[in-house]
Coordinates of C-alpha atoms in Angstrom, one line a residue:
M133 CA -4.9 -25.4 -0.2
A134 CA -6.1 -21.8 0.3
T135 CA -4.6 -18.9 -1.5
W136 CA -3.1 -16.1 0.7
A137 CA -2.6 -12.4 0.3
L138 CA 0.0 -10.4 2.3
V139 CA -1.1 -6.8 3.0
T140 CA 1.4 -4.5 4.7
G141 CA 0.2 -1.8 7.0
A142 CA -3.0 -3.7 7.3
A143 CA -4.5 -3.0 10.7
K144 CA -6.1 0.4 10.2
R145 CA -7.5 2.9 7.7
I146 CA -7.0 1.9 4.0
G147 CA -5.1 -1.3 4.9
L148 CA -8.1 -2.4 7.0
A149 CA -10.5 -1.8 4.0
I150 CA -8.1 -3.7 1.7
V151 CA -8.0 -6.7 4.0
S152 CA -11.7 -6.8 4.5
Q153 CA -12.3 -6.7 0.7
L154 CA -9.8 -9.4 -0.1
H155 CA -11.0 -11.6 2.7
S156 CA -14.6 -11.3 1.3
D157 CA -13.1 -12.2 -2.1
G158 CA -12.0 -15.5 -0.7
Y159 CA -8.4 -14.9 0.1
N160 CA -6.7 -15.8 3.4
I161 CA -4.9 -12.9 4.8
I162 CA -1.5 -12.2 6.4
I163 CA -2.1 -9.0 8.3
H164 CA 1.2 -7.1 8.6
Y165 CA 1.5 -4.4 11.2
G166 CA 4.2 -2.2 12.7
N167 CA 2.9 -0.7 16.0
S168 CA -0.8 -1.5 15.8
A169 CA -0.8 -4.9 17.6
N170 CA -4.2 -4.5 19.2
E171 CA -5.9 -3.5 16.0
A172 CA -4.2 -6.3 14.1
T173 CA -5.2 -8.9 16.6
Q174 CA -8.8 -7.7 16.7
L175 CA -8.9 -7.8 12.9
K176 CA -7.5 -11.3 12.8
N177 CA -10.0 -12.6 15.3
K178 CA -12.9 -11.0 13.4
L179 CA -11.8 -12.6 10.1
N180 CA -11.2 -16.0 11.7
K181 CA -14.7 -15.9 13.2
L182 CA -16.1 -15.3 9.7
R183 CA -13.9 -18.1 8.2
P184 CA -11.7 -20.3 10.5
N185 CA -8.0 -20.2 10.1
S186 CA -8.2 -17.6 7.3
A187 CA -6.1 -14.8 8.9
E188 CA -2.7 -14.5 10.6
T189 CA -0.7 -11.5 11.9
I190 CA 2.9 -10.7 11.4
Q191 CA 4.9 -7.8 12.9
A192 CA 7.8 -5.9 11.2
N193 CA 9.1 -2.4 11.5
L194 CA 9.7 -1.7 7.8
A195 CA 11.9 1.3 8.6
E196 CA 14.5 -1.2 9.9
P197 CA 17.0 -2.4 7.2
T198 CA 16.8 -6.1 8.3
A199 CA 13.0 -6.2 8.7
V200 CA 12.1 -7.0 5.2
S201 CA 14.4 -10.0 4.9
K202 CA 13.1 -11.5 8.2
L203 CA 9.5 -10.8 7.1
A204 CA 10.1 -12.5 3.7
Q205 CA 11.9 -15.4 5.2
D206 CA 9.1 -16.0 7.7
I207 CA 6.6 -16.2 4.8
L208 CA 8.8 -18.3 2.6
S209 CA 9.2 -20.9 5.3
S210 CA 5.5 -21.0 6.2
N211 CA 4.5 -23.3 3.3
I212 CA 1.6 -21.1 2.2
Q213 CA 0.4 -20.4 -1.3
L214 CA 1.0 -16.6 -1.6
S215 CA -0.5 -15.1 -4.7
V216 CA -1.0 -11.4 -3.7
L217 CA 1.3 -8.8 -2.2
V218 CA -0.2 -5.4 -1.4
N219 CA 2.5 -2.9 -0.3
N220 CA 0.3 -0.5 1.6
A221 CA 2.5 0.4 4.6
S222 CA 3.7 4.0 4.4
S223 CA 5.1 6.8 6.5
F224 CA 3.7 10.3 6.0
Y225 CA 4.8 13.5 7.7
P226 CA 6.1 16.9 6.7
T227 CA 9.8 17.6 6.1
P228 CA 10.0 21.4 5.3
I229 CA 13.0 22.5 3.3
G230 CA 15.6 23.9 5.5
N231 CA 14.8 21.4 8.3
T232 CA 15.8 18.2 6.5
D233 CA 16.8 15.5 9.0
F234 CA 18.9 12.6 7.7
A235 CA 17.1 10.1 10.0
Q236 CA 13.7 11.2 8.8
A237 CA 14.9 11.0 5.2
Q238 CA 16.2 7.5 5.7
Q239 CA 13.0 6.5 7.5
L240 CA 10.7 7.8 4.7
L241 CA 12.7 6.3 1.9
T242 CA 13.2 3.0 3.6
T243 CA 9.5 2.5 4.5
N244 CA 8.0 4.0 1.4
L245 CA 10.4 2.8 -1.3
L246 CA 13.1 0.3 -0.4
S247 CA 10.9 -2.0 1.8
P248 CA 8.1 -2.5 -0.9
Y249 CA 10.7 -3.0 -3.6
L250 CA 12.8 -5.5 -1.6
L251 CA 9.8 -7.3 -0.4
A252 CA 8.6 -7.8 -3.9
E253 CA 12.1 -9.0 -4.9
Q254 CA 12.4 -11.4 -2.0
L255 CA 8.9 -12.9 -2.4
R256 CA 9.0 -13.2 -6.2
S257 CA 9.8 -16.9 -6.2
L258 CA 6.7 -17.7 -4.2
L259 CA 4.5 -15.3 -6.0
S260 CA 5.6 -16.6 -9.4
L261 CA 4.5 -20.1 -8.5
H262 CA 0.9 -18.9 -8.5
H263 CA 1.1 -16.3 -11.3
G264 CA 0.8 -13.7 -8.5
C265 CA 0.1 -10.0 -8.4
I266 CA 1.7 -7.1 -6.6
I267 CA -0.1 -3.8 -5.9
N268 CA 2.0 -0.9 -4.7
M269 CA 0.2 2.0 -2.9
L270 CA 1.4 5.2 -4.4
D271 CA 0.0 8.8 -4.1
I272 CA -1.1 11.5 -6.5
H273 CA 1.7 13.6 -5.0
G274 CA 4.2 11.3 -6.5
K275 CA 3.3 13.2 -9.7
R276 CA 3.3 16.7 -8.2
P277 CA 4.8 17.3 -4.8
L278 CA 2.8 18.2 -1.7
K279 CA 4.1 21.4 -0.1
D280 CA 6.3 20.8 2.9
H281 CA 6.3 17.1 2.2
G282 CA 9.2 16.9 -0.3
L283 CA 10.8 13.7 1.0
Y284 CA 7.4 11.9 1.2
S285 CA 6.6 13.0 -2.4
I286 CA 10.0 11.9 -3.6
S287 CA 9.6 8.5 -2.0
K288 CA 6.2 8.0 -3.7
A289 CA 7.6 9.2 -7.1
A290 CA 10.4 6.7 -6.8
L291 CA 8.0 3.9 -5.9
E292 CA 6.0 4.7 -9.0
M293 CA 9.1 4.1 -11.1
A294 CA 9.9 1.0 -9.1
T295 CA 6.4 -0.3 -9.9
L296 CA 7.0 0.1 -13.6
S297 CA 10.4 -1.5 -13.3
L298 CA 9.0 -4.5 -11.4
A299 CA 6.2 -4.9 -13.9
Q300 CA 8.9 -5.3 -16.6
E301 CA 11.4 -7.4 -14.6
L302 CA 8.9 -9.8 -13.0
A303 CA 6.8 -10.5 -16.2
P304 CA 5.4 -12.8 -17.4
S305 CA 4.8 -14.7 -14.1
I306 CA 3.9 -11.8 -11.9
R307 CA 1.8 -8.7 -12.6
V308 CA 2.6 -5.4 -10.9
N309 CA 0.4 -2.3 -10.7
G310 CA 0.2 0.9 -8.7
V311 CA -2.8 2.6 -7.1
A312 CA -2.4 6.4 -6.4
P313 CA -5.0 7.7 -3.9
G314 CA -6.0 11.3 -3.7
A315 CA -8.0 12.6 -0.8
I316 CA -9.3 9.4 0.7
L317 CA -9.0 9.7 4.4
W318 CA -8.0 12.9 6.2
P319 CA -4.7 12.7 8.1
E320 CA -5.3 12.0 11.7
Q321 CA -4.5 15.7 12.4
S322 CA -6.0 17.9 9.7
L323 CA -7.5 21.4 10.0
E324 CA -11.0 22.1 8.7
A325 CA -9.8 25.0 6.5
S326 CA -7.2 22.8 4.7
Q327 CA -9.8 20.1 4.3
Q328 CA -12.1 22.5 2.5
A329 CA -9.3 23.7 0.2
V330 CA -8.8 20.1 -0.9
L331 CA -12.5 19.4 -1.5
D332 CA -12.7 22.6 -3.5
A333 CA -10.0 21.2 -5.9
I334 CA -11.8 17.9 -6.5
P335 CA -14.2 17.8 -9.5
L336 CA -16.4 15.2 -7.7
A337 CA -16.5 17.6 -4.7
K338 CA -16.2 14.9 -2.1
L339 CA -13.7 12.8 -0.1
G340 CA -13.0 9.4 -1.3
Q341 CA -13.5 6.3 0.8
A342 CA -11.1 3.6 1.8
E343 CA -13.5 1.1 0.1
D344 CA -12.9 2.9 -3.2
I345 CA -9.2 1.8 -3.0
A346 CA -10.0 -1.7 -1.8
K347 CA -12.5 -2.3 -4.7
L348 CA -10.0 -1.2 -7.3
I349 CA -7.3 -3.4 -5.8
S350 CA -9.7 -6.3 -5.9
H351 CA -10.4 -5.6 -9.6
L352 CA -6.7 -5.3 -10.5
I353 CA -6.0 -8.7 -8.8
S354 CA -8.7 -10.3 -10.9
A355 CA -7.7 -8.7 -14.2
P356 CA -5.1 -11.0 -15.8
Y357 CA -4.1 -8.7 -18.7
I358 CA -3.4 -5.5 -16.6
S359 CA 0.2 -4.9 -15.6
G360 CA 2.5 -1.9 -15.4
Q361 CA -0.4 0.6 -14.8
I362 CA -0.6 3.5 -12.3
I363 CA -4.3 4.3 -11.6
A364 CA -5.2 7.5 -9.7
V365 CA -8.2 7.3 -7.4
D366 CA -8.8 11.0 -6.8
G367 CA -12.2 12.1 -7.8
G368 CA -10.8 13.7 -11.0
R369 CA -8.3 15.9 -9.2
S370 CA -5.4 14.8 -11.4
A371 CA -7.3 15.9 -14.4
V372 CA -7.5 19.6 -13.3
G373 CA -4.3 20.0 -11.2
Y374 CA -3.4 19.8 -7.6
K375 CA -4.5 23.1 -5.9
G376 CA -5.0 22.8 -2.2
A377 CA -3.1 20.6 0.2

């Protein structure tokens, strides 16, 4: 029976690159999406054309309190061999101090922290059967906050601690690691001046690619003695500080 990987937020951008890499590594893929139904379906069809019956889609709004339990139950009842969980789904938008909205705070913390933690907890029985691996997508701004994005930065800092806690709690049957991207893909709305400020702060002086993240995740999945690690993929930016956006 084929081994499966669940990737949340998998239809676009970094999630798409992760799915493509893991599929080429031989995994069957559960493509989770929130609102990107068309992109998820297109990706599923593409993967199934490459290898029949190797991809499925599943929808869940991870900002909803009950969504994780339903998602986990659907997978637990599907009789698949799940060995990889990549918690990639994330919300990102500014919440300047003085304009904090409770609904926004709840949405950011639920999507970025509680959902990945609870999904790991609820799928642990299935993952442990196959000595599974969990990868949480973090952010370099979980170490030093991004201006005007306090709640987002807080959510990623908390997910980093959750990653370390899960690595301890789920050992020895499940490994847990975190990947903290720097400037990989520009936000969908990003000013050229702010882009240049970021590039000026990166020792390697270039934007990273989604494939850089996907290749690291592939390596972490295949490395049986690595657990409880947070690895920055930021072109050396964390070595010199976080000037720029």
